[in-house]
mmCIF file of C-alpha atoms in Angstrom:
data_model
loop_
_atom_site.group_PDB
_atom_site.id
_atom_site.type_symbol
_atom_site.label_atom_id
_atom_site.label_comp_id
_atom_site.label_asym_id
_atom_site.label_seq_id
_atom_site.Cartn_x
_atom_site.Cartn_y
_atom_site.Cartn_z
ATOM 1 C CA TYR S 1 0.000 0.000 0.000
ATOM 2 C CA ASN S 2 2.912 2.351 0.550
ATOM 3 C CA SER S 3 5.234 1.308 -2.253
ATOM 4 C CA ARG S 4 5.663 2.810 -5.685
ATOM 5 C CA ARG S 5 3.713 -0.179 -7.018
ATOM 6 C CA ALA S 6 0.656 0.458 -4.844
ATOM 7 C CA LYS S 7 -1.430 1.565 -7.813
ATOM 8 C CA GLY S 8 -0.280 -1.348 -9.951
ATOM 9 C CA PRO S 9 -2.001 -4.742 -10.164
ATOM 10 C CA PHE S 10 -1.760 -7.221 -7.287
ATOM 11 C CA ILE S 11 -2.039 -10.799 -8.575
ATOM 12 C CA LYS S 12 -1.911 -13.923 -6.422
ATOM 13 C CA VAL S 13 -1.737 -17.635 -7.182
ATOM 14 C CA ASN S 14 -1.634 -20.714 -4.941
ATOM 15 C CA CYS S 15 1.117 -22.927 -6.326
ATOM 16 C CA ALA S 16 -0.293 -25.953 -4.504
ATOM 17 C CA ALA S 17 -3.759 -25.631 -6.032
ATOM 18 C CA LEU S 18 -2.763 -26.269 -9.660
ATOM 19 C CA PRO S 19 -1.031 -29.244 -11.325
ATOM 20 C CA GLU S 20 2.365 -28.651 -12.927
ATOM 21 C CA SER S 21 1.072 -28.347 -16.507
ATOM 22 C CA LEU S 22 -1.602 -25.810 -15.599
ATOM 23 C CA LEU S 23 0.669 -23.868 -13.253
ATOM 24 C CA GLU S 24 3.182 -23.148 -16.020
ATOM 25 C CA SER S 25 0.417 -21.937 -18.320
ATOM 26 C CA GLU S 26 -1.106 -19.915 -15.482
ATOM 27 C CA LEU S 27 2.175 -18.157 -14.715
ATOM 28 C CA PHE S 28 3.567 -17.574 -18.193
ATOM 29 C CA GLY S 29 0.537 -17.813 -20.484
ATOM 30 C CA HIS S 30 0.329 -19.763 -23.747
ATOM 31 C CA GLU S 31 -0.095 -19.308 -27.454
ATOM 32 C CA GLN S 32 -3.116 -20.619 -29.297
ATOM 33 C CA GLY S 33 -2.621 -24.316 -30.036
ATOM 34 C CA ALA S 34 0.354 -24.645 -27.657
ATOM 35 C CA PHE S 35 -1.204 -27.822 -26.231
ATOM 36 C CA THR S 36 -4.440 -29.751 -26.343
ATOM 37 C CA GLY S 37 -7.221 -27.461 -25.164
ATOM 38 C CA ALA S 38 -5.284 -24.229 -25.777
ATOM 39 C CA GLN S 39 -7.840 -22.850 -28.185
ATOM 40 C CA THR S 40 -7.115 -19.181 -27.521
ATOM 41 C CA LEU S 41 -4.156 -16.979 -26.647
ATOM 42 C CA ARG S 42 -3.790 -16.677 -22.868
ATOM 43 C CA GLN S 43 -2.075 -13.944 -20.882
ATOM 44 C CA GLY S 44 -0.109 -15.295 -17.910
ATOM 45 C CA LEU S 45 -0.096 -13.936 -14.373
ATOM 46 C CA PHE S 46 3.392 -12.452 -14.775
ATOM 47 C CA GLU S 47 2.174 -10.460 -17.732
ATOM 48 C CA ARG S 48 -0.984 -9.375 -15.921
ATOM 49 C CA ALA S 49 1.057 -8.296 -12.885
ATOM 50 C CA ASN S 50 3.415 -6.120 -14.941
ATOM 51 C CA GLU S 51 4.350 -2.915 -13.066
ATOM 52 C CA GLY S 52 2.747 -4.430 -9.975
ATOM 53 C CA THR S 53 3.118 -7.350 -7.574
ATOM 54 C CA LEU S 54 2.747 -11.110 -7.962
ATOM 55 C CA LEU S 55 2.203 -13.247 -4.849
ATOM 56 C CA LEU S 56 3.287 -16.880 -5.203
ATOM 57 C CA ASP S 57 1.646 -18.579 -2.241
ATOM 58 C CA GLU S 58 2.821 -22.041 -1.131
ATOM 59 C CA ILE S 59 5.949 -21.769 -3.280
ATOM 60 C CA GLY S 60 7.358 -24.811 -1.491
ATOM 61 C CA GLU S 61 4.861 -26.908 -3.455
ATOM 62 C CA MET S 62 6.193 -25.759 -6.845
ATOM 63 C CA PRO S 63 7.756 -28.580 -8.924
ATOM 64 C CA VAL S 64 11.548 -28.407 -9.344
ATOM 65 C CA ILE S 65 11.246 -28.062 -13.143
ATOM 66 C CA LEU S 66 9.101 -24.967 -12.755
ATOM 67 C CA GLN S 67 11.477 -23.597 -10.128
ATOM 68 C CA ALA S 68 14.201 -23.444 -12.785
ATOM 69 C CA LYS S 69 11.920 -21.510 -15.147
ATOM 70 C CA LEU S 70 10.894 -19.153 -12.356
ATOM 71 C CA LEU S 71 14.548 -18.477 -11.512
ATOM 72 C CA ARG S 72 15.230 -17.527 -15.125
ATOM 73 C CA VAL S 73 12.279 -15.125 -15.126
ATOM 74 C CA LEU S 74 13.518 -13.458 -11.932
ATOM 75 C CA GLN S 75 17.049 -13.096 -13.297
ATOM 76 C CA GLU S 76 16.245 -12.061 -16.860
ATOM 77 C CA GLN S 77 13.020 -10.152 -16.108
ATOM 78 C CA GLU S 78 11.342 -11.622 -19.156
ATOM 79 C CA ILE S 79 8.917 -14.440 -19.848
ATOM 80 C CA ARG S 80 8.151 -16.734 -22.764
ATOM 81 C CA LYS S 81 4.650 -18.060 -23.303
ATOM 82 C CA LEU S 82 4.144 -21.767 -23.851
ATOM 83 C CA GLY S 83 4.384 -22.426 -27.563
ATOM 84 C CA SER S 84 6.062 -19.077 -28.302
ATOM 85 C CA SER S 85 9.572 -18.320 -29.564
ATOM 86 C CA THR S 86 9.597 -14.689 -28.448
ATOM 87 C CA THR S 87 10.174 -13.191 -25.000
ATOM 88 C CA ILE S 88 8.167 -10.498 -23.234
ATOM 89 C CA PRO S 89 9.920 -8.065 -20.855
ATOM 90 C CA ILE S 90 8.257 -7.704 -17.447
ATOM 91 C CA ASN S 91 8.728 -5.547 -14.374
ATOM 92 C CA VAL S 92 7.137 -7.380 -11.468
ATOM 93 C CA ARG S 93 7.797 -7.494 -7.736
ATOM 94 C CA ILE S 94 7.605 -11.066 -6.433
ATOM 95 C CA ILE S 95 6.334 -11.969 -2.973
ATOM 96 C CA THR S 96 6.489 -15.632 -1.977
ATOM 97 C CA ALA S 97 4.982 -17.420 1.012
ATOM 98 C CA THR S 98 5.336 -20.917 2.431
ATOM 99 C CA ASN S 99 4.831 -22.898 5.612
ATOM 100 C CA ARG S 100 7.453 -25.450 4.528
ATOM 101 C CA ASN S 101 11.051 -25.556 5.760
ATOM 102 C CA LEU S 102 12.820 -24.634 2.522
ATOM 103 C CA PRO S 103 16.390 -25.315 3.786
ATOM 104 C CA ASP S 104 15.311 -28.868 4.645
ATOM 105 C CA MET S 105 13.721 -29.231 1.207
ATOM 106 C CA ILE S 106 16.996 -28.070 -0.366
ATOM 107 C CA GLU S 107 18.854 -30.848 1.463
ATOM 108 C CA GLN S 108 16.308 -33.341 0.104
ATOM 109 C CA GLY S 109 16.651 -32.033 -3.440
ATOM 110 C CA LEU S 110 13.086 -30.715 -3.496
ATOM 111 C CA PHE S 111 13.900 -27.017 -3.733
ATOM 112 C CA ARG S 112 16.588 -25.197 -5.683
ATOM 113 C CA LEU S 113 19.269 -23.475 -3.616
ATOM 114 C CA ASP S 114 19.781 -20.698 -6.182
ATOM 115 C CA LEU S 115 16.057 -19.916 -6.244
ATOM 116 C CA TYR S 116 15.970 -19.895 -2.434
ATOM 117 C CA TYR S 117 18.685 -17.223 -2.316
ATOM 118 C CA ARG S 118 16.898 -15.257 -5.029
ATOM 119 C CA ILE S 119 13.545 -15.082 -3.229
ATOM 120 C CA SER S 120 14.857 -14.709 0.339
ATOM 121 C CA MET S 121 16.625 -11.375 -0.065
ATOM 122 C CA PHE S 122 14.076 -9.852 2.339
ATOM 123 C CA THR S 123 12.381 -12.335 4.656
ATOM 124 C CA LEU S 124 9.542 -11.970 7.134
ATOM 125 C CA VAL S 125 9.132 -14.862 9.563
ATOM 126 C CA ILE S 126 5.623 -15.034 11.039
ATOM 127 C CA PRO S 127 5.721 -16.997 14.309
ATOM 128 C CA PRO S 128 3.131 -19.765 14.793
ATOM 129 C CA LEU S 129 0.160 -18.916 16.966
ATOM 130 C CA ARG S 130 1.460 -21.079 19.825
ATOM 131 C CA GLU S 131 4.451 -18.723 20.098
ATOM 132 C CA ARG S 132 2.273 -15.611 20.414
ATOM 133 C CA ILE S 133 -0.261 -16.640 23.012
ATOM 134 C CA ASP S 134 -1.225 -13.028 23.698
ATOM 135 C CA ASP S 135 -2.851 -12.901 20.255
ATOM 136 C CA ILE S 136 -5.233 -15.842 20.826
ATOM 137 C CA LEU S 137 -7.967 -14.114 22.838
ATOM 138 C CA PRO S 138 -7.990 -10.832 20.841
ATOM 139 C CA LEU S 139 -8.218 -12.884 17.632
ATOM 140 C CA SER S 140 -11.040 -14.962 19.104
ATOM 141 C CA GLU S 141 -12.972 -11.821 20.004
ATOM 142 C CA HIS S 142 -12.322 -10.401 16.537
ATOM 143 C CA PHE S 143 -13.673 -13.527 14.836
ATOM 144 C CA LEU S 144 -16.772 -13.531 17.039
ATOM 145 C CA LYS S 145 -17.528 -9.916 16.119
ATOM 146 C CA SER S 146 -17.014 -10.645 12.417
ATOM 147 C CA PHE S 147 -19.800 -13.254 12.542
ATOM 148 C CA LYS S 148 -22.119 -10.595 14.011
ATOM 149 C CA ILE S 149 -23.249 -12.966 16.744
ATOM 150 C CA HIS S 150 -23.067 -11.663 20.303
ATOM 151 C CA HIS S 151 -21.241 -14.177 22.471
ATOM 152 C CA SER S 152 -18.918 -13.980 25.421
ATOM 153 C CA ILE S 153 -16.021 -16.334 26.156
ATOM 154 C CA THR S 154 -16.063 -17.705 29.696
ATOM 155 C CA PRO S 155 -12.812 -17.852 31.704
ATOM 156 C CA ALA S 156 -12.871 -21.662 31.514
ATOM 157 C CA LEU S 157 -12.899 -21.587 27.726
ATOM 158 C CA GLN S 158 -10.269 -18.852 27.646
ATOM 159 C CA GLU S 159 -7.968 -21.110 29.643
ATOM 160 C CA LEU S 160 -8.438 -23.942 27.179
ATOM 161 C CA LEU S 161 -7.923 -21.729 24.127
ATOM 162 C CA LEU S 162 -4.658 -20.451 25.610
ATOM 163 C CA SER S 163 -3.377 -23.922 26.491
ATOM 164 C CA TYR S 164 -3.931 -25.513 23.070
ATOM 165 C CA SER S 165 -1.039 -25.644 20.576
ATOM 166 C CA TRP S 166 -3.054 -24.583 17.473
ATOM 167 C CA LYS S 167 -1.112 -26.574 14.905
ATOM 168 C CA GLY S 168 -3.364 -25.102 12.210
ATOM 169 C CA ASN S 169 -2.572 -21.576 13.424
ATOM 170 C CA ILE S 170 -5.058 -18.753 12.789
ATOM 171 C CA ARG S 171 -7.174 -20.713 10.291
ATOM 172 C CA GLU S 172 -7.761 -23.445 12.839
ATOM 173 C CA LEU S 173 -8.641 -20.898 15.521
ATOM 174 C CA GLN S 174 -11.024 -19.120 13.150
ATOM 175 C CA ASN S 175 -12.801 -22.364 12.229
ATOM 176 C CA CYS S 176 -13.081 -23.299 15.903
ATOM 177 C CA ILE S 177 -14.560 -19.921 16.852
ATOM 178 C CA GLU S 178 -16.932 -19.965 13.870
ATOM 179 C CA TYR S 179 -18.298 -23.349 14.922
ATOM 180 C CA MET S 180 -18.931 -22.107 18.455
ATOM 181 C CA ALA S 181 -20.468 -18.870 17.178
ATOM 182 C CA TYR S 182 -23.158 -20.789 15.309
ATOM 183 C CA MET S 183 -23.559 -23.833 17.532
ATOM 184 C CA GLY S 184 -22.685 -22.582 21.007
ATOM 185 C CA SER S 185 -24.513 -20.872 23.835
ATOM 186 C CA ARG S 186 -24.528 -17.164 24.644
ATOM 187 C CA ALA S 187 -21.675 -17.583 27.106
ATOM 188 C CA LEU S 188 -19.253 -19.946 25.379
ATOM 189 C CA THR S 189 -17.868 -22.712 27.573
ATOM 190 C CA PRO S 190 -15.588 -25.707 26.908
ATOM 191 C CA ASP S 191 -18.743 -27.728 26.195
ATOM 192 C CA ASP S 192 -19.288 -25.599 23.067
ATOM 193 C CA LEU S 193 -16.008 -26.658 21.452
ATOM 194 C CA PRO S 194 -16.260 -28.532 18.137
ATOM 195 C CA PRO S 195 -16.311 -32.343 18.188
ATOM 196 C CA GLY S 196 -12.803 -33.757 18.294
ATOM 197 C CA TYR S 197 -11.400 -31.128 20.650
ATOM 198 C CA ASN S 198 -11.042 -33.524 23.551
ATOM 199 C CA LYS S 199 -10.347 -31.660 26.768
ATOM 200 C CA LYS S 200 -8.845 -33.234 29.846
ATOM 201 C CA ILE S 201 -8.406 -31.778 33.300
ATOM 202 C CA ILE S 202 -5.329 -33.088 35.075
ATOM 203 C CA THR S 203 -5.285 -32.579 38.809
ATOM 204 C CA THR S 204 -2.132 -32.359 40.849
ATOM 205 C CA SER S 205 -2.647 -35.888 42.138
ATOM 206 C CA GLN S 206 -3.326 -38.928 39.992
ATOM 207 C CA THR S 207 -5.710 -40.220 42.646
ATOM 208 C CA ASP S 208 -7.890 -37.135 42.641
ATOM 209 C CA LEU S 209 -11.292 -37.319 41.027
ATOM 210 C CA ILE S 210 -11.680 -35.799 37.556
ATOM 211 C CA HIS S 211 -14.393 -33.161 37.772
ATOM 212 C CA SER S 212 -16.347 -31.662 34.909
ATOM 213 C CA GLN S 213 -15.776 -28.063 33.843
ATOM 214 C CA LYS S 214 -18.957 -27.016 35.629
ATOM 215 C CA ASP S 215 -17.943 -28.599 38.927
ATOM 216 C CA SER S 216 -14.261 -27.706 39.076
ATOM 217 C CA PRO S 217 -12.785 -24.197 38.832
ATOM 218 C CA ILE S 218 -10.498 -24.030 35.831
ATOM 219 C CA SER S 219 -7.958 -21.985 37.768
ATOM 220 C CA ASN S 220 -7.274 -24.929 40.079
ATOM 221 C CA SER S 221 -6.362 -27.297 37.259
ATOM 222 C CA SER S 222 -3.864 -27.515 34.485
ATOM 223 C CA VAL S 223 -5.547 -28.044 31.147
ATOM 224 C CA GLU S 224 -4.318 -29.692 28.007
ATOM 225 C CA PHE S 225 -5.803 -30.890 24.763
ATOM 226 C CA SER S 226 -5.163 -34.249 23.259
ATOM 227 C CA ASP S 227 -4.291 -34.337 19.586
ATOM 228 C CA LEU S 228 -7.022 -32.539 17.662
ATOM 229 C CA PHE S 229 -6.947 -35.151 14.919
ATOM 230 C CA SER S 230 -7.359 -38.182 17.192
ATOM 231 C CA ARG S 231 -10.415 -40.361 16.670
ATOM 232 C CA GLU S 232 -12.268 -42.537 19.125
#
């Protein structure tokens, strides 16, 4: 919003959502008759994003063959459509995003080292939600307000939300809150959590009785979730 490209186009593509053949055509475009089904000339995303920004989301899912072609585009600042013998100059800022460990993928031969250095000249690392616990409750309140349903989060539920690891990060939290917004009571309690969020109260002594959330103050217990994806 504050760059010199703010008024230019902002184009985004999820590299994991398209197969290799379609992804190449989507990025670089194709000439008419370049392959079966290419009945018309197609402008690629690089061309559409000229003088603007192109976001390549989930770049860790991009096939190695395409990584080589992407590296050439970044270095030469020109593209070639599928089925074409001519190049088109482009001026595009590239933003990439991934939740994969790219250095590990490089060791496994799944990601090109030269492309990694090319795209990581300026890197922003967004910590997982479990490492910024202070964000969990404000985000939960924000999601509740966005659904325009008036609920409150009880202290017992707050304790559980703060203790869970949120492996799915903000998307998982949002889905959890959305379920409770539509299916829960006015004052949301641990009983309003989606199915599969098994909650377990562990007392200081193994011989102590396990009380329900309604019978035992949450502040007197340590709370932990079992694996969200476990099944009975």
